[in-house]
Coordinates of C-alpha atoms and ligand atoms in Angstrom, one line a residue:
M1 CA 15.9 -10.2 37.8
S2 CA 17.7 -7.2 39.6
K3 CA 15.4 -5.0 41.6
Q4 CA 18.0 -2.9 43.2
K5 CA 16.9 0.7 43.6
P6 CA 19.3 3.3 42.0
E7 CA 20.9 6.1 44.1
N8 CA 19.5 9.0 42.2
S9 CA 15.9 7.9 41.5
L10 CA 12.7 8.6 43.4
A11 CA 12.9 6.8 46.7
S12 CA 10.1 4.3 45.9
E13 CA 11.2 3.7 42.3
Y14 CA 13.1 0.7 40.9
R15 CA 15.7 1.3 38.2
Y16 CA 13.5 -0.1 35.4
E17 CA 10.7 2.2 36.5
T18 CA 13.0 5.3 36.3
L19 CA 14.2 4.1 32.9
A20 CA 10.6 3.6 31.7
R21 CA 9.7 7.2 33.1
Q22 CA 12.6 8.7 31.3
I23 CA 11.6 7.0 28.0
I24 CA 8.1 8.2 28.4
Q25 CA 9.4 11.8 28.8
L26 CA 11.4 11.4 25.6
I27 CA 8.3 10.2 23.8
Q28 CA 6.2 13.1 25.2
Q29 CA 8.8 15.7 24.3
G30 CA 9.1 14.4 20.8
T31 CA 12.6 13.0 21.0
F32 CA 11.4 9.6 20.1
R33 CA 8.4 10.2 17.7
P34 CA 5.6 7.9 16.7
G35 CA 6.7 5.2 14.4
E36 CA 10.4 5.6 15.1
R37 CA 12.6 2.9 16.5
I38 CA 13.8 3.2 20.0
P39 CA 17.3 1.9 20.9
S40 CA 17.5 -1.9 21.0
V41 CA 17.6 -3.5 24.5
R42 CA 21.4 -4.1 24.2
Q43 CA 21.9 -0.5 23.0
M44 CA 19.8 0.9 25.9
S45 CA 21.6 -1.2 28.4
R46 CA 24.9 0.0 27.2
Q47 CA 23.8 3.7 27.1
Q48 CA 22.2 3.7 30.5
A49 CA 24.8 1.3 32.1
V50 CA 22.1 -1.0 33.4
S51 CA 21.4 -4.7 32.9
I52 CA 19.6 -6.2 30.1
S53 CA 16.8 -7.3 32.3
T54 CA 16.3 -3.8 33.6
V55 CA 15.7 -2.7 30.1
M56 CA 13.5 -5.6 29.2
Q57 CA 11.3 -4.7 32.3
A58 CA 11.2 -1.1 31.4
Y59 CA 10.2 -2.0 27.8
L60 CA 7.6 -4.3 29.1
I61 CA 6.0 -1.5 31.1
L62 CA 6.0 0.7 28.0
E63 CA 4.5 -2.1 25.9
N64 CA 1.8 -2.7 28.4
E65 CA 0.9 1.0 28.5
G66 CA 0.6 1.0 24.6
L67 CA 3.4 3.3 24.2
I68 CA 5.8 1.1 22.2
E69 CA 5.4 -2.0 20.2
A70 CA 7.8 -4.9 19.5
R71 CA 8.0 -5.7 15.7
P72 CA 9.6 -9.1 15.1
Q73 CA 13.2 -8.9 13.9
S74 CA 13.0 -5.1 13.8
G75 CA 13.0 -3.9 17.4
Y76 CA 10.9 -1.6 19.5
F77 CA 8.9 1.2 18.0
V78 CA 7.0 4.1 19.4
R79 CA 3.3 3.6 18.8
A80 CA 1.2 6.3 17.3
V81 CA 0.0 7.4 20.7
T82 CA -2.9 9.8 20.3
D83 CA -5.2 10.9 23.1
I84 CA -7.8 11.4 20.4
S85 CA -9.2 8.1 19.5
L86 CA -10.9 8.4 16.2
P87 CA -13.8 6.1 15.2
E88 CA -13.1 3.6 12.4
L89 CA -14.2 4.1 8.9
E90 CA -17.4 2.4 8.1
I91 CA -18.0 -0.1 5.2
S92 CA -18.8 1.8 2.1
A93 CA -22.4 1.6 0.7
P94 CA -22.4 2.1 -3.0
S95 CA -25.7 1.5 -5.0
L96 CA -25.7 -1.9 -6.5
D97 CA -26.1 -0.8 -10.0
P98 CA -23.4 -0.9 -12.6
S99 CA -22.3 2.4 -14.1
H100 CA -20.0 3.7 -16.8
V101 CA -16.9 5.5 -15.6
N102 CA -16.3 9.1 -16.7
L103 CA -13.4 10.4 -14.6
H104 CA -10.6 11.0 -17.1
E105 CA -10.6 14.8 -17.0
L106 CA -10.6 14.9 -13.2
V107 CA -7.8 12.2 -13.1
M108 CA -5.7 14.1 -15.7
M109 CA -6.0 17.3 -13.8
V110 CA -4.9 15.7 -10.5
M111 CA -2.1 13.9 -12.3
N112 CA -0.8 17.2 -13.9
D113 CA -0.8 18.9 -10.5
S114 CA 1.0 15.8 -8.9
A115 CA 3.8 16.5 -11.4
N116 CA 4.3 20.1 -10.2
P117 CA 7.5 20.3 -8.2
N118 CA 6.3 23.7 -6.6
L119 CA 3.5 22.1 -4.8
A120 CA 3.6 20.1 -1.5
Q121 CA 2.6 16.7 -2.7
L122 CA 0.4 15.2 0.0
G123 CA -1.8 13.0 -2.2
A124 CA -0.1 11.3 -5.1
A125 CA 0.8 7.6 -4.1
M126 CA 4.4 8.0 -5.3
P127 CA 7.1 6.0 -3.6
N128 CA 9.7 7.8 -1.6
L129 CA 12.8 8.0 -4.0
E130 CA 15.2 8.3 -1.0
L131 CA 14.1 4.9 0.0
L132 CA 14.5 3.1 -3.2
P133 CA 17.6 1.1 -4.2
T134 CA 18.3 3.5 -7.0
E135 CA 22.1 3.6 -6.8
R136 CA 22.4 -0.2 -6.6
I137 CA 20.0 -0.6 -9.6
N138 CA 21.9 2.1 -11.6
R139 CA 25.2 0.3 -10.9
I140 CA 23.8 -3.1 -12.0
M141 CA 22.2 -1.5 -15.1
S142 CA 25.5 0.2 -16.2
R143 CA 27.5 -2.9 -15.7
L144 CA 25.0 -4.9 -17.6
A145 CA 24.8 -2.3 -20.4
R146 CA 28.6 -2.4 -20.8
K147 CA 28.9 -6.2 -20.9
A148 CA 25.7 -7.0 -22.7
G149 CA 25.9 -8.1 -26.2
K150 CA 23.9 -6.9 -29.1
G151 CA 21.2 -9.5 -28.3
T152 CA 20.0 -7.4 -25.5
H153 CA 18.8 -5.0 -28.0
Q154 CA 16.7 -7.4 -30.1
Y155 CA 12.9 -7.8 -29.7
H156 CA 12.3 -10.3 -26.8
F157 CA 8.9 -11.6 -27.9
E158 CA 8.5 -14.4 -25.2
S159 CA 6.6 -13.9 -21.9
G160 CA 9.6 -11.9 -20.6
L161 CA 13.1 -12.6 -19.5
E162 CA 13.3 -16.2 -18.1
E163 CA 15.8 -15.2 -15.3
L164 CA 13.1 -12.7 -14.0
R165 CA 10.3 -15.1 -14.2
V166 CA 12.4 -17.6 -12.3
Q167 CA 13.0 -15.0 -9.5
I168 CA 9.3 -14.1 -9.3
A169 CA 8.3 -17.7 -9.2
Q170 CA 10.8 -18.3 -6.3
R171 CA 9.4 -15.4 -4.4
A172 CA 5.8 -16.5 -4.9
V173 CA 6.4 -19.3 -2.5
S174 CA 6.5 -16.8 0.5
S175 CA 3.0 -15.7 -0.5
G176 CA 1.7 -19.2 -0.5
C177 CA 1.7 -19.6 -4.2
Q178 CA 3.2 -22.4 -6.4
L179 CA 4.2 -20.9 -9.6
S180 CA 6.4 -22.0 -12.4
P181 CA 8.4 -19.4 -14.5
N182 CA 6.1 -20.4 -17.4
D183 CA 2.9 -19.4 -15.4
I184 CA 4.2 -15.8 -15.6
V185 CA 4.1 -13.0 -18.2
I186 CA 6.3 -9.8 -17.7
T187 CA 4.4 -6.5 -18.3
A188 CA 5.1 -2.8 -18.3
G189 CA 4.0 -2.4 -14.7
A190 CA 0.9 -3.5 -12.9
T191 CA -1.1 -1.1 -15.0
E192 CA -0.4 -3.0 -18.2
A193 CA -1.1 -6.4 -16.3
V194 CA -4.5 -5.3 -15.1
N195 CA -5.2 -3.8 -18.6
L196 CA -4.3 -7.0 -20.3
C197 CA -6.4 -9.0 -17.9
L198 CA -9.5 -6.9 -18.5
H199 CA -9.0 -7.0 -22.2
A200 CA -8.7 -10.8 -22.1
V201 CA -12.0 -11.4 -20.3
C202 CA -14.3 -8.5 -21.1
R203 CA -15.9 -6.8 -24.0
P204 CA -17.3 -3.3 -24.1
G205 CA -20.6 -2.9 -22.0
D206 CA -19.6 -5.8 -19.7
I207 CA -20.0 -5.5 -16.0
V208 CA -17.0 -5.9 -13.6
A209 CA -17.3 -5.8 -9.9
V210 CA -14.9 -3.7 -8.1
E211 CA -13.9 -2.8 -4.5
S212 CA -15.4 0.5 -3.5
P213 CA -13.4 2.7 -3.3
M214 CA -11.2 1.5 -6.1
Y215 CA -7.7 2.8 -7.2
F216 CA -8.5 5.3 -9.9
G217 CA -5.9 4.0 -12.5
T218 CA -7.9 0.7 -12.5
L219 CA -11.2 2.7 -13.0
Q220 CA -9.5 4.5 -15.8
I221 CA -8.8 1.0 -17.5
I222 CA -12.5 0.2 -17.1
E223 CA -13.4 3.6 -18.7
V224 CA -11.0 3.1 -21.7
H225 CA -12.5 -0.4 -22.4
G226 CA -16.1 0.9 -22.2
L227 CA -17.0 -1.4 -19.4
R228 CA -19.4 -0.8 -16.5
A229 CA -18.3 -0.9 -12.9
L230 CA -20.4 -2.4 -10.2
E231 CA -19.1 -1.0 -7.0
I232 CA -19.2 -3.6 -4.1
P233 CA -19.4 -2.5 -0.4
T234 CA -15.9 -2.7 1.0
N235 CA -14.5 -2.4 4.5
P236 CA -11.7 -0.3 5.0
R237 CA -10.2 -2.9 7.3
D238 CA -10.8 -6.3 5.6
G239 CA -11.8 -5.5 2.1
I240 CA -14.7 -6.4 -0.2
S241 CA -18.0 -7.7 1.4
L242 CA -18.5 -11.2 0.3
G243 CA -22.2 -11.2 1.0
A244 CA -22.7 -8.0 -1.1
L245 CA -20.6 -9.6 -3.9
Q246 CA -22.5 -12.8 -3.9
F247 CA -25.8 -10.8 -4.2
A248 CA -24.3 -8.8 -7.0
I249 CA -23.2 -12.0 -8.8
E250 CA -26.7 -13.4 -8.5
H251 CA -28.3 -10.4 -10.0
N252 CA -25.9 -9.3 -12.6
P253 CA -23.8 -11.0 -15.4
I254 CA -20.5 -10.1 -13.9
K255 CA -17.5 -10.8 -16.1
A256 CA -14.6 -10.2 -13.7
V257 CA -14.0 -9.1 -10.1
L258 CA -11.1 -6.6 -9.4
T259 CA -9.5 -6.4 -5.9
I260 CA -6.5 -5.2 -4.3
S261 CA -6.5 -7.8 -1.5
N262 CA -3.3 -6.8 0.2
F263 CA -3.3 -3.1 1.3
S264 CA -5.6 -1.6 -1.2
N265 CA -5.1 1.9 -2.6
P266 CA -6.8 4.0 -1.2
T267 CA -8.0 2.3 2.0
G268 CA -5.1 0.0 2.9
S269 CA -7.7 -2.8 3.5
F270 CA -6.4 -6.2 3.8
I271 CA -8.3 -9.4 3.1
H272 CA -7.3 -12.0 5.6
D273 CA -6.3 -15.5 4.4
E274 CA -9.6 -17.3 5.3
K275 CA -11.6 -14.6 3.6
K276 CA -9.3 -14.7 0.5
K277 CA -10.0 -18.4 0.2
E278 CA -13.8 -17.9 0.5
L279 CA -13.6 -15.1 -2.2
V280 CA -11.7 -17.5 -4.6
E281 CA -14.2 -20.3 -3.9
L282 CA -17.2 -18.0 -4.4
L283 CA -15.9 -16.9 -7.8
A284 CA -14.9 -20.4 -8.7
R285 CA -18.5 -21.6 -8.0
H286 CA -19.6 -19.0 -10.7
D287 CA -16.7 -19.5 -12.9
I288 CA -15.8 -15.7 -12.7
P289 CA -12.1 -14.6 -13.1
L290 CA -10.7 -12.6 -10.2
I291 CA -8.1 -10.0 -11.2
D292 CA -6.2 -9.3 -8.0
N293 CA -3.6 -6.6 -7.9
D294 CA -0.7 -7.3 -5.4
V295 CA 1.3 -4.2 -6.1
S296 CA 1.9 -3.5 -2.3
G297 CA 2.0 -7.0 -1.1
E298 CA 5.6 -6.8 -0.1
I299 CA 5.1 -3.7 1.9
F300 CA 3.6 -5.2 4.9
F301 CA 4.0 -4.2 8.5
T302 CA 2.7 -7.6 9.9
E303 CA 4.8 -10.5 10.9
K304 CA 4.9 -12.2 7.7
R305 CA 4.3 -11.8 4.0
P306 CA 0.5 -12.1 3.4
M307 CA -0.8 -14.8 1.2
V308 CA -2.1 -13.9 -2.2
T309 CA -5.6 -15.0 -3.5
K310 CA -3.8 -17.1 -6.1
A311 CA -2.6 -19.4 -3.4
F312 CA -6.3 -20.6 -3.2
D313 CA -6.9 -20.9 -7.0
Q314 CA -7.8 -24.4 -8.0
K315 CA -9.3 -23.6 -11.4
G316 CA -6.8 -21.1 -12.9
L317 CA -9.3 -18.2 -12.5
V318 CA -7.1 -16.0 -10.5
M319 CA -5.1 -13.5 -12.5
L320 CA -2.5 -12.2 -10.1
C321 CA -0.8 -8.9 -11.1
S322 CA 2.0 -7.0 -9.5
S323 CA 5.1 -4.8 -10.2
F324 CA 8.2 -3.6 -8.8
S325 CA 7.0 0.1 -9.1
K326 CA 6.4 0.5 -5.3
D327 CA 9.5 -1.0 -4.0
I328 CA 12.3 -0.8 -6.7
S329 CA 11.5 1.8 -9.2
P330 CA 8.3 3.1 -10.8
S331 CA 10.1 4.3 -13.9
L332 CA 11.7 0.9 -15.0
R333 CA 8.2 -0.1 -15.8
V334 CA 8.5 -3.8 -14.9
G335 CA 5.5 -5.7 -13.6
W336 CA 4.0 -9.1 -14.1
V337 CA 0.8 -11.1 -14.3
A338 CA 0.3 -14.9 -13.4
P339 CA -2.9 -15.2 -15.5
G340 CA -3.8 -18.8 -14.9
R341 CA -6.1 -20.3 -17.6
Y342 CA -6.0 -17.1 -19.6
K343 CA -2.2 -17.2 -20.3
A344 CA -2.4 -17.7 -24.0
E345 CA -4.8 -14.6 -24.4
I346 CA -2.5 -12.5 -22.3
E347 CA 0.6 -13.5 -24.2
W348 CA -1.2 -12.7 -27.6
L349 CA -2.5 -9.4 -26.2
K350 CA 1.0 -8.5 -24.8
F351 CA 2.5 -9.2 -28.1
T352 CA -0.2 -7.4 -30.1
L353 CA -0.4 -4.3 -27.9
S354 CA 3.2 -3.7 -26.8
S355 CA 5.4 -6.4 -28.5
A356 CA 7.6 -6.8 -25.5
T357 CA 8.9 -5.3 -22.2
A358 CA 12.2 -3.6 -22.3
T359 CA 15.0 -6.1 -21.6
L360 CA 17.7 -4.2 -19.7
P361 CA 15.4 -3.2 -16.7
Q362 CA 14.2 -6.9 -16.4
M363 CA 17.9 -8.0 -16.4
A364 CA 18.7 -5.6 -13.7
I365 CA 15.7 -6.4 -11.4
A366 CA 16.5 -10.2 -11.9
E367 CA 20.0 -9.6 -10.7
F368 CA 19.0 -7.5 -7.8
L369 CA 16.4 -10.2 -6.8
E370 CA 18.9 -13.1 -7.2
S371 CA 21.6 -11.3 -5.2
G372 CA 19.4 -11.1 -2.1
G373 CA 19.6 -7.3 -2.2
Y374 CA 15.9 -7.0 -2.7
D375 CA 15.1 -8.8 0.6
H376 CA 17.6 -6.7 2.4
H377 CA 16.1 -3.5 1.0
L378 CA 12.6 -4.6 1.7
R379 CA 13.2 -5.0 5.3
R380 CA 14.4 -1.4 5.5
L381 CA 11.5 -0.2 3.4
R382 CA 8.9 -1.9 5.5
R383 CA 10.4 -0.3 8.7
E384 CA 10.6 3.1 7.2
Y385 CA 7.0 3.0 5.8
A386 CA 5.6 1.6 9.0
G387 CA 7.1 4.6 10.7
K388 CA 5.8 7.1 8.3
V389 CA 2.3 5.7 8.2
A390 CA 2.2 5.9 12.0
Q391 CA 3.5 9.4 11.9
L392 CA 1.0 10.7 9.4
Y393 CA -1.8 8.9 11.1
D394 CA -0.9 10.7 14.4
A395 CA -0.4 14.0 12.6
V396 CA -3.9 13.8 11.0
T397 CA -5.5 13.0 14.3
H398 CA -3.9 16.0 15.7
T399 CA -4.4 18.5 13.1
F400 CA -7.8 17.7 11.3
P401 CA -11.0 18.7 13.0
P402 CA -13.5 16.6 14.9
G403 CA -15.7 14.5 12.5
T404 CA -12.5 13.2 10.7
R405 CA -11.8 9.5 10.4
V406 CA -8.6 7.9 9.1
T407 CA -7.5 4.5 8.2
R408 CA -4.4 3.0 10.0
P409 CA -3.3 0.4 7.4
S410 CA -1.0 -2.5 8.1
G411 CA 0.9 -2.2 4.9
G412 CA 1.4 0.0 1.8
Y413 CA 1.7 3.7 2.4
V414 CA -1.6 5.5 1.7
L415 CA -4.1 6.8 4.2
W416 CA -7.8 7.2 3.4
V417 CA -9.3 10.2 5.3
Q418 CA -13.1 10.8 5.7
L419 CA -13.7 14.4 6.4
P420 CA -16.7 16.0 8.1
E421 CA -19.8 15.5 6.0
N422 CA -20.1 18.9 4.6
V423 CA -16.5 19.2 3.3
D424 CA -16.4 18.6 -0.4
S425 CA -13.0 17.2 -1.4
L426 CA -13.0 19.1 -4.6
E427 CA -13.6 22.4 -3.0
L428 CA -10.8 21.5 -0.6
Y429 CA -8.6 20.5 -3.5
S430 CA -9.0 24.0 -5.1
L431 CA -8.3 25.8 -1.8
A432 CA -5.4 23.6 -1.1
L433 CA -3.9 24.3 -4.6
Q434 CA -4.0 28.0 -4.0
G435 CA -2.1 27.3 -0.8
G436 CA 0.6 25.4 -2.7
I437 CA -0.6 21.8 -1.6
T438 CA -2.1 18.9 -3.7
L439 CA -4.1 16.0 -2.4
T440 CA -6.0 13.2 -4.1
P441 CA -9.8 14.0 -3.8
G442 CA -12.1 11.0 -3.0
Y443 CA -14.1 11.6 -6.3
L444 CA -11.5 9.8 -8.2
F445 CA -12.1 6.5 -6.4
S446 CA -15.7 5.9 -7.4
P447 CA -17.5 6.4 -10.7
T448 CA -20.6 7.5 -8.7
N449 CA -19.1 10.1 -6.4
Q450 CA -19.5 7.9 -3.3
F451 CA -16.5 9.6 -1.7
Y452 CA -17.1 13.3 -2.1
N453 CA -15.9 14.0 1.4
F454 CA -12.8 11.8 1.4
I455 CA -9.1 12.3 0.5
R456 CA -6.2 10.2 0.1
L457 CA -2.9 11.1 1.7
N458 CA 0.5 9.6 0.8
A459 CA 2.6 8.7 3.8
A460 CA 5.6 7.6 1.7
A461 CA 7.3 11.0 1.6
W462 CA 6.2 12.0 5.1
S463 CA 8.6 13.9 7.3
Y464 CA 8.1 16.5 10.1
P465 CA 8.8 19.5 7.8
I466 CA 5.6 18.6 5.9
M467 CA 3.7 19.1 9.1
G468 CA 3.3 22.8 8.2
A469 CA 1.4 21.9 5.0
L470 CA -0.7 19.4 6.8
E471 CA -1.6 22.0 9.5
K472 CA -2.6 24.3 6.7
L473 CA -4.8 21.6 5.3
G474 CA -6.4 21.1 8.6
D475 CA -7.2 24.8 8.9
M476 CA -8.8 24.7 5.3
I477 CA -10.9 21.7 6.4
V478 CA -12.0 23.6 9.4
E479 CA -13.0 26.6 7.3
L480 CA -15.0 24.5 4.8
A481 CA -16.7 22.6 7.6
G482 CA -17.7 25.9 9.2
R483 CA -18.9 27.3 5.9
G484 CA -21.2 24.5 5.4
R485 CA -22.8 24.9 8.8
A486 CA -23.5 28.6 8.3
Ligands
PLP501 C1 -3.1 -0.3 -6.8 C2 -2.2 0.1 -7.9 N1 -2.1 -0.5 -8.9 C3 -1.2 -0.1 -9.9 C4 -0.4 1.1 -9.7 C5 0.6 1.5 -10.7 O1 1.5 0.4 -10.8 P1 2.6 0.4 -12.0 O2 3.4 1.5 -11.9 O3 3.2 -0.9 -11.7 O4 1.9 0.4 -13.3 C6 -0.5 1.7 -8.5 C7 0.3 3.0 -8.3 O5 0.1 3.8 -7.5 C8 -1.4 1.2 -7.6 O6 -1.5 1.9 -6.4

């Protein structure tokens, strides 16, 4: 490895040290921002007219100093360097009593505000439309529409388009799952998938165990069915507490367990493989179905696709739900469920409640998957979202007051923020709305108001121009925190 000192560097510096110092300056002055990719080793070597090994050594220094990180097959990225190191969020501590859900008015109010184009949308977990493969899908759809025969417009009563089910079954292999196309039922998004599953295994008044916090859309389904939610303590890092779940099972007639085991909404928690296996085995011992929502499973920033709980399912008790809403299009409304032993009920319910899923969107998605376009698109999407999550995390740590904690998920695109204790997220919501900003208040994620001082932020649409809105929000939090102390 060359260690020649260049002419115009500090006398005691090697070329790779000079290069490392230059890159540090670029990071500090914001030219390379947290989450962004820096030039590849080859590009940097060409740009700076230095050898590959000089660049490698410089990058090694930056990596050791925690300033950049290597991501397999993607390159080197600026880490969310922050001189403020926030403590991690703690495991939630809900009361271990089941409760009815009554959140619909609040949910609809927030949903209406999320549809207002005049507001800075910091909360709603919508994907970034600029990053979705919309043009490609539109081209496929118009070609299919032109050439498709009248048959496309007939009811399609089976479990959904076979070509699509084949593609989904093939992809399942990468998440450790052996599925046949016949194991899958196509639905109108993950929402319908979860709805059908709950419908299949519960009756009004039944108790279902949920992660706490839980995505409010799922809590809404629980509310609609008149079920009772039993919130289980959940760690924002590695998900539902198995000890607490076991205790809950031993003391309550739980009819189903609901999880989002890969990158939950809102905490981004991720249940690692060994724990997924233990979860499935625990429920198998008690013959309780697990409804696991894997809607963000493909948006991982880790080295490989995380496994799904279904991979460990020996008894057909895991009902795996997912959709293409987060990574292809939320409006095509194509999702699916692999319902294990409940397939016949799910097919019947699907037929009874919505007859069938629209055919053309299924055809378009099947073709996109088959062409390899999906994989290519996902690689870019993961890179972009990893960057945006890191940038928003960094921005929150710099703009929100002391007492704030925020998650740093390894997939998905939402951040869960704990505000100082005396800040009420609904008060903040009203204040923010007056300032032209929306966010998602923590109240939505628990039927028992566990998270009054939490908010969810969406990193998908993050870009530096939004910084102004975030700073404004930070000021409002400071104001509310100060009011509480007076
Ligand atoms: C966990 C979770 N499930 C389901 C949905 C909605 O999915 P779909 O559009 O496929 O119904 C969302 C959307 O935010 C979500 O975060």
